[in-house]
XYZ file of C-alpha atoms in Angstrom:
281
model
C 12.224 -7.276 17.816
C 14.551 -10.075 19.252
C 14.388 -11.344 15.969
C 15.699 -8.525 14.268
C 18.171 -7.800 16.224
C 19.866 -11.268 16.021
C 19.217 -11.144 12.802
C 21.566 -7.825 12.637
C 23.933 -9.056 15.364
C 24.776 -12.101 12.814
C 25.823 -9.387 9.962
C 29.339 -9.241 11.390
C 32.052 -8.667 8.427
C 34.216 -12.023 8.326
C 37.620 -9.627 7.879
C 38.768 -9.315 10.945
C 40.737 -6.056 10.249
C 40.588 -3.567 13.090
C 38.961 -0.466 10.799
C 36.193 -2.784 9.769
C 35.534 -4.375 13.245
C 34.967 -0.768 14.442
C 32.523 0.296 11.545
C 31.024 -2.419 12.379
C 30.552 -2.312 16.147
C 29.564 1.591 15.692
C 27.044 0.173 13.147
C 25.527 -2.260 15.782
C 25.499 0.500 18.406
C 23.440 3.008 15.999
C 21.467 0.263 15.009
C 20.264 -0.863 19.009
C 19.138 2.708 19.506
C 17.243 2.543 15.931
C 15.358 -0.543 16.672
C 12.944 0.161 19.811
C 11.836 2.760 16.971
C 10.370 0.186 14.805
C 7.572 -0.171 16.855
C 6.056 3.342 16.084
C 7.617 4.051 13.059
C 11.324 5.200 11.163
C 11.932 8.546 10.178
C 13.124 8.556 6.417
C 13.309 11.733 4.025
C 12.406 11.213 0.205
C 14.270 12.815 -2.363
C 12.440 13.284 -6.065
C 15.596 12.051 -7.569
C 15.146 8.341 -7.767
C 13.405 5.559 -6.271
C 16.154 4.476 -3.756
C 17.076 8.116 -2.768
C 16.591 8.937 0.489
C 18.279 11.478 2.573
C 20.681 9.530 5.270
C 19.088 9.098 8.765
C 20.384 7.099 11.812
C 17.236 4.711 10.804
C 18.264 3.616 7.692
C 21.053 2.063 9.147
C 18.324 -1.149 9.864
C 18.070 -1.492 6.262
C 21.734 -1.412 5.464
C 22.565 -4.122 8.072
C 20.155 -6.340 6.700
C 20.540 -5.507 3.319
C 16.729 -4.738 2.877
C 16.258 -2.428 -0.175
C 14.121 0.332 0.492
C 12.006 2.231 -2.472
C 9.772 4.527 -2.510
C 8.152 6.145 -5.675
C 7.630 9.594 -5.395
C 10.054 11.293 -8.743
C 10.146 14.445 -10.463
C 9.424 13.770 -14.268
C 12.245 14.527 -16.062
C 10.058 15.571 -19.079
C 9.099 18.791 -16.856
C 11.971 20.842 -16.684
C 10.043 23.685 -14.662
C 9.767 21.018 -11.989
C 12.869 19.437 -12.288
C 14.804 23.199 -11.882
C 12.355 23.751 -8.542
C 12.755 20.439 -7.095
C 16.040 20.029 -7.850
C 18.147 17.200 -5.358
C 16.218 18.217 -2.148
C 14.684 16.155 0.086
C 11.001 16.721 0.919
C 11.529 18.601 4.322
C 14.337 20.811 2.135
C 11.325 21.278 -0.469
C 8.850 22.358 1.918
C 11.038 25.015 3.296
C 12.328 26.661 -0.341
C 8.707 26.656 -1.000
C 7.593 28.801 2.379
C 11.036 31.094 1.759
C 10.207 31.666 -1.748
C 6.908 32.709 -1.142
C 8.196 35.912 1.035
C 11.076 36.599 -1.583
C 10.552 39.665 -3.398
C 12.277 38.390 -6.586
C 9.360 37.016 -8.741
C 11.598 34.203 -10.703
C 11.933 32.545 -6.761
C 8.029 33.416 -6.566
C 7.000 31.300 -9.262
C 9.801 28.855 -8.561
C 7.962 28.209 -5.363
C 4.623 28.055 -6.838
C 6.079 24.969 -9.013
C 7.032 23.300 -6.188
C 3.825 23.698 -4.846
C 1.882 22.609 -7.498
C 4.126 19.845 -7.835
C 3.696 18.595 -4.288
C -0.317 18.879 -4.324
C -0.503 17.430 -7.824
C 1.318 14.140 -6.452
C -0.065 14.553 -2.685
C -0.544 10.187 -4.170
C 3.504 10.305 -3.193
C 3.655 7.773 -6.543
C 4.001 9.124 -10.292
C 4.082 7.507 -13.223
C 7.199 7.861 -13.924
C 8.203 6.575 -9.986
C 6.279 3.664 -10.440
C 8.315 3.310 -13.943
C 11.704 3.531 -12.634
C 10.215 1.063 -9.749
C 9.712 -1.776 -12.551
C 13.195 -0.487 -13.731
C 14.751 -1.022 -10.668
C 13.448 -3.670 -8.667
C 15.087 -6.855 -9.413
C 12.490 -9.775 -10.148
C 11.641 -11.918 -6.757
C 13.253 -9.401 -4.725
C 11.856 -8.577 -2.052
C 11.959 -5.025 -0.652
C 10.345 -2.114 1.254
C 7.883 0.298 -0.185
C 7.755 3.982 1.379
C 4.685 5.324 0.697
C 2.629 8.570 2.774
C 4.443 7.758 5.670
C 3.294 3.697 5.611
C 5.961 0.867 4.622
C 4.608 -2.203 2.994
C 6.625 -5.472 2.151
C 7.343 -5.266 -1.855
C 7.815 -7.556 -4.283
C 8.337 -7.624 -8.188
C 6.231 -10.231 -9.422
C 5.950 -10.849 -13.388
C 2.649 -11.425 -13.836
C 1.376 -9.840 -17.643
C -2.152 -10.515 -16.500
C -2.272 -8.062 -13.489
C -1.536 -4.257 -14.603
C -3.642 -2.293 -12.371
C -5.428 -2.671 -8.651
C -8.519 -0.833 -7.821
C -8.345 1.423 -4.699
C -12.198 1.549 -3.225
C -11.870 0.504 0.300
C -9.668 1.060 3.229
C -9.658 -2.466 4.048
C -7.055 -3.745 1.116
C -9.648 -5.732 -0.633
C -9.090 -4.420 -4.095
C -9.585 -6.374 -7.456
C -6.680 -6.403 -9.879
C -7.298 -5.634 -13.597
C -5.863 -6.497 -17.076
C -4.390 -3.816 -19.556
C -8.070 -3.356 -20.782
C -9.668 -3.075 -17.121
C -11.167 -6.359 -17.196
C -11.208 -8.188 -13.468
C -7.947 -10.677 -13.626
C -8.354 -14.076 -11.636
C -5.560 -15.966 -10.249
C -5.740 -19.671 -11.787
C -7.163 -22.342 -9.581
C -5.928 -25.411 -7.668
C -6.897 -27.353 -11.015
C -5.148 -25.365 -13.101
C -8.340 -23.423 -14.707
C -9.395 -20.045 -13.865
C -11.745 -18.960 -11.077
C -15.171 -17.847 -11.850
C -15.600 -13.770 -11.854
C -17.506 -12.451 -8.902
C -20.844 -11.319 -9.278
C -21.373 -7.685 -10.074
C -23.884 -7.160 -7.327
C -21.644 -8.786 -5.256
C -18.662 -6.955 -5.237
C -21.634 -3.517 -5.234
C -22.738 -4.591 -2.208
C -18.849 -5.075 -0.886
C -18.195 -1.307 -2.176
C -21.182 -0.256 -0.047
C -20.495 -2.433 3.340
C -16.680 -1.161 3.167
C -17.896 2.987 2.395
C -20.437 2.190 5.613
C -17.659 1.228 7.986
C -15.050 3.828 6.857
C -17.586 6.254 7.496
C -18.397 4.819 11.198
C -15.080 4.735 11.902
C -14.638 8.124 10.947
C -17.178 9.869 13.167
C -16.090 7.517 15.835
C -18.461 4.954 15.992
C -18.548 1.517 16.397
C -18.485 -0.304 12.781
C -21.076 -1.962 11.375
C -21.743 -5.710 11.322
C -20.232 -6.829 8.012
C -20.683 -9.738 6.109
C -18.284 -12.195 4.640
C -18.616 -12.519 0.602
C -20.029 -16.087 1.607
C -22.576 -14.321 3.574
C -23.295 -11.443 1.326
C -23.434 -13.871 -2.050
C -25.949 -16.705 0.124
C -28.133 -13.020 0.836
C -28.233 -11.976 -2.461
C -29.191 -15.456 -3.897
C -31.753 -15.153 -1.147
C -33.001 -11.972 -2.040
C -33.221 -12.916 -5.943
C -34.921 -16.228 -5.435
C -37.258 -13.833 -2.783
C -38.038 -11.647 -5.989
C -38.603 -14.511 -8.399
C -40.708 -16.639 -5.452
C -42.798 -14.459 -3.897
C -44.920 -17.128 -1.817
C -43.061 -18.014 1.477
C -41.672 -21.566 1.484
C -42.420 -24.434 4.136
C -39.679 -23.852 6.415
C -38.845 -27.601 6.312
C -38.164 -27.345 2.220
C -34.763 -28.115 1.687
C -34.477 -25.995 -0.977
C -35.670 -22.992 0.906
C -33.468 -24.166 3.473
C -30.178 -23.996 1.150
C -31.371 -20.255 0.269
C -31.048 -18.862 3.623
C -28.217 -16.871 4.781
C -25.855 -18.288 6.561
C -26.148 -17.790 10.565
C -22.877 -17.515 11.292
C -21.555 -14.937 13.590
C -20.813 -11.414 11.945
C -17.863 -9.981 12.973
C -15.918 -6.883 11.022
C -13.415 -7.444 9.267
C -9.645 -7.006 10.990
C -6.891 -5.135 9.111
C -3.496 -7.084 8.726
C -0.346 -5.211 10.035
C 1.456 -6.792 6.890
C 0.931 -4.719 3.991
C 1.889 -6.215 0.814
C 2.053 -4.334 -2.462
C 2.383 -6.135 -6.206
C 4.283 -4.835 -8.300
């Protein structure tokens, strides 16, 4: 936070003219009430309009200062009219109320002007359409880095070129998600030689799915999480298991290569979320 806010106090305009020196000292003092804020979170209002529209709040201010752009990706398709003529320019909060007033009108054109606003809002409850994430690629200058709104979350943002990564599974809660090609086939950054990595086992990344679903689901009811495995672990337990399948007879306990089988002993810990969030785009 310290940080930050040097980081903002050294934004001071170099002209020296009076008006400018009292924007900016008005700017400073909105921004020092702002920034205790950032440690629970900004209040910023979408509108459907474009990715960089947001209705004005004292807390975008931050981003202004430090000339941070902030996107989000939730649009209106222009290719709907219906939607376009019930969304129209307002925010979300603006939406939400047309939508409760023009379900008590008694003129049925507001009626079912409401009910496509509705519909609209549950059919992208995502808060990222297609053509959003579009006018995101559109928008976003390359290597620039930004901030991504997203159901109420901002992650650090970059655009990235990168023709082999198109899509990125969503199947945990813990960010470990595996990035596809335009035909859905697992993409794999090149390694430190220059050649690319080997694909994960199937069974592997099954048995990831299943340890992930098992601690979202502790967590949910409020219990502790489950021990969970590293992909080390999980891969030396499934290699384990197979050779277990194939070898049914135990093994001296001094073979080595019954030895190299076992899974590893190291201490099991769950996984920890980052607080950076970091989304490819």
């Amino acid at each position: 936070m310290a940080h930050l806010g040097n980081c903002i106090l050294a934004t001071q305009p170099r002209d020296t003219s009076e008006g400018l020196q009292l924007n900016f000292q008005q700017n400073i003092s909105d921004t020092m009430t702002v920034l205790p804020k950032l440690s629970t979170g900004l209040d910023v209002n979408v509108r459907f309009t474009g990715v960089s529209d947001f209705e004005y709040t004292p807390e975008c201010i931050v981003f202004d200062l430090l000339n941070i752009p902030l996107y989000h990706g939730w649009l209106v398709d222009p290719q709907s009219p219906e939607q376009v003529q019930a969304v129209g320019k307002l925010s979300y909060n603006q939406l939400v109320e047309k939508i409760i007033t023009c379900k008590h009108a008694s003129d049925s054109s507001l009626v079912s002007e409401g009910l496509v606003a509705e519909q609209f809002l549950e059919s992208t409850a995502s808060q990222l359409t297609f053509h959003g994430l579009c006018e995101l690629t559109a928008r976003a200058r390359e290597g620039e880095l930004g901030v991504f709104f997203r159901n109420n979350h901002f992650s650090t943002m970059i655009k990235h070129k990168e023709e082999g990564v198109v899509w990125e599974s969503l199947h945990s809660v813990d960010g470990d998600s595996c990035f596809c090609d335009t035909d859905f086939h697992l993409s794999h950054p090149p390694g430190r030689d220059g050649a690319a990595t080997a694909p994960p086992e199937p069974r592997l990344q099954q048995r990831q799915v299943e340890q992930d679903f098992m601690v979202a689901l502790s967590l949910q009811r409020g219990q502790d999480p489950p021990s969970v495995l590293s992909d080390l672990e999980l891969a030396r337990q499934l290699q384990h298991e197979e050779y277990q399948q194939h070898h049914p007879h135990p093994h001296h306990p001094h073979h080595p290569a019954a030895a190299q089988l076992l899974p590893a002993q190291a201490e099991r810990r769950p996984r920890q979320r980052s607080d950076s969030d970091c989304t490819l785009l």
